[in-house]
Coordinates of C-alpha atoms in Angstrom, one line a residue:
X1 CA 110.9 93.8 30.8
X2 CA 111.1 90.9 28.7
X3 CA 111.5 87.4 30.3
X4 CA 114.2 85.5 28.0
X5 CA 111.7 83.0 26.8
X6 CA 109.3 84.9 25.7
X7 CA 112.1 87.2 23.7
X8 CA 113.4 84.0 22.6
X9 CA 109.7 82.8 20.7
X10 CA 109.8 86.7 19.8
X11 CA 113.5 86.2 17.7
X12 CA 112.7 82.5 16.7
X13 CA 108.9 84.1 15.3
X14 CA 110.4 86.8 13.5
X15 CA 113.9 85.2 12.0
X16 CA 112.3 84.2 8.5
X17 CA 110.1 87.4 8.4
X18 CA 110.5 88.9 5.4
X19 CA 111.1 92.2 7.5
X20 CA 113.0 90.9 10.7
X21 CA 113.7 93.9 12.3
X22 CA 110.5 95.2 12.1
X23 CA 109.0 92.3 13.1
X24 CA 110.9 92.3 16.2
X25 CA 110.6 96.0 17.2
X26 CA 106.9 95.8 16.8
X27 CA 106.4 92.8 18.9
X28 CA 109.0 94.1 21.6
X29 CA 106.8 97.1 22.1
X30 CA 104.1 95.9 22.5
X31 CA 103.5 94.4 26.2
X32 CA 101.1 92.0 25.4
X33 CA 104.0 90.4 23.7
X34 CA 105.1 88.6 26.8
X35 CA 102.3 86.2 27.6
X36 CA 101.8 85.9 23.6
X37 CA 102.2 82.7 21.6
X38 CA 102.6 82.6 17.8
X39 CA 99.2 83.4 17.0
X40 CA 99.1 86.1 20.2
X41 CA 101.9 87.8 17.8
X42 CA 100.4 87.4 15.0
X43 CA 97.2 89.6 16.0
X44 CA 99.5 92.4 17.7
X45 CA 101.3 92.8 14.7
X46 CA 97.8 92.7 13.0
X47 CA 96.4 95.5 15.4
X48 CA 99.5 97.8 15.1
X49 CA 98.9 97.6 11.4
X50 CA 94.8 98.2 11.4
X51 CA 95.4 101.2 14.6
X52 CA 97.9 103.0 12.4
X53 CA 95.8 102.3 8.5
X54 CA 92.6 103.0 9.0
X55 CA 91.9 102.6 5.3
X56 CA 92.9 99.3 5.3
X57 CA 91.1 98.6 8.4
X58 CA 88.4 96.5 7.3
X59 CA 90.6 93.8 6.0
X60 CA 92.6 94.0 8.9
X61 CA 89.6 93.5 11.0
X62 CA 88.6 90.6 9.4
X63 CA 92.1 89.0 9.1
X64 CA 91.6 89.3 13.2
X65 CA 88.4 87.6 13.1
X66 CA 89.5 84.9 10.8
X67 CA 92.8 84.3 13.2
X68 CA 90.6 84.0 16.1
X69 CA 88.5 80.8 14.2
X70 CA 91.6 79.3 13.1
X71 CA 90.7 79.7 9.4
X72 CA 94.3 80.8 8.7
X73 CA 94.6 81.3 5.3
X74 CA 91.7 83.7 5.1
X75 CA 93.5 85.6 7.3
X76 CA 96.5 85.6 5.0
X77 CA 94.2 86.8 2.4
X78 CA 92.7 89.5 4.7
X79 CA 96.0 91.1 5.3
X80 CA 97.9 91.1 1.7
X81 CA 94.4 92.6 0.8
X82 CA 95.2 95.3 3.1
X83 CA 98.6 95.7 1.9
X84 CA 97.5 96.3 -1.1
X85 CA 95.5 99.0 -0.4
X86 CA 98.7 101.9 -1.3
X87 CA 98.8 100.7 -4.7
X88 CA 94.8 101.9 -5.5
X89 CA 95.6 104.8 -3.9
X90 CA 99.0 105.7 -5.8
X91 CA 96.7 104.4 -9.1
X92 CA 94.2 107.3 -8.1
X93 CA 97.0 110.0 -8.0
X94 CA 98.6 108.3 -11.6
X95 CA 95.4 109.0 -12.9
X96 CA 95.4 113.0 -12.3
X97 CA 97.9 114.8 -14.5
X98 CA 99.7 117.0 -12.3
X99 CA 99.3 115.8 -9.0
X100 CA 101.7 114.3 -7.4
X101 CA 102.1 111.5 -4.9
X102 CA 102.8 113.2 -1.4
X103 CA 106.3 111.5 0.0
X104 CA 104.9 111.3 3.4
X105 CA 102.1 109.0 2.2
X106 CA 104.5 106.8 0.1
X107 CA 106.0 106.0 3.5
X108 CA 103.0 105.9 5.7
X109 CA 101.9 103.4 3.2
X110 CA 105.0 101.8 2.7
X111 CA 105.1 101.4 6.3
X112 CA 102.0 99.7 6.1
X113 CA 103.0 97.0 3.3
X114 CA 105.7 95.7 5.7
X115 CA 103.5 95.5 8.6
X116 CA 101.4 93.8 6.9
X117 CA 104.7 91.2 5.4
X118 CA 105.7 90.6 8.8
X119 CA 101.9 89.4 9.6
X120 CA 102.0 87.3 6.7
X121 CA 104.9 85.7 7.5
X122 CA 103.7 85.0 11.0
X123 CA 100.2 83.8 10.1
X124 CA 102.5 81.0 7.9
X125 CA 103.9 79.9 10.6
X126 CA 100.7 78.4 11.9
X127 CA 100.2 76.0 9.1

């Protein structure tokens, strides 16, 4: 159960996300959200991201390790690198005549970019 405060920093955190609602529902269920401040949000959204992309989990590793020294904008860097990741892998499937790019992926990856927005946005938040 969330203690109004700490949904309150959750709604104020995520109002100029570019994806709000995600940014919201991701934080909300996660518990560690409670005792979190902006930078606490900042890595779960950051964890959910690298736990469910394990391509792009390098980047996202490093975005975490960046966060944890305060060097902020490397962290920036380290996740919209890891967003990134979908469009190499849609430019490998342009590249073979005939095959074509799985929905499922689109989304996962999709998915993925957002997460990675959301993270963004929060890491900006920190200055």
């Amino acid at each position: 159960m969330f203690v109004t405060r700490d949904t309150a920093l959750i709604e104020k955190t995520c109002l100029t996300n570019q994806y709000p609602d995600l940014c919201v529902s991701t934080l909300k269920s996660d518990p560690t959200s409670i005792n979190a401040d902006t930078k606490g949000l900042a890595a779960i959204v950051i964890n959910v991201a690298k736990d469910k992309y394990r391509y792009a989990s390098d980047a996202l590793q490093g975005s975490l390790q960046d966060l944890a020294s305060d060097i902020n904008n490397d962290a920036s860097l380290q996740v919209s690198a890891a967003a990134d990741y979908p469009n190499s892998c849609h430019n490998v499937f342009k590249g073979a005549p005939g095959l074509t790019y799985p929905s499922g992926l689109a989304q996962r990856e999709e998915l993925l970019v957002h997460l990675c927005g959301v993270a963004v946005g929060i890491i900006n938040l920190l200055g």
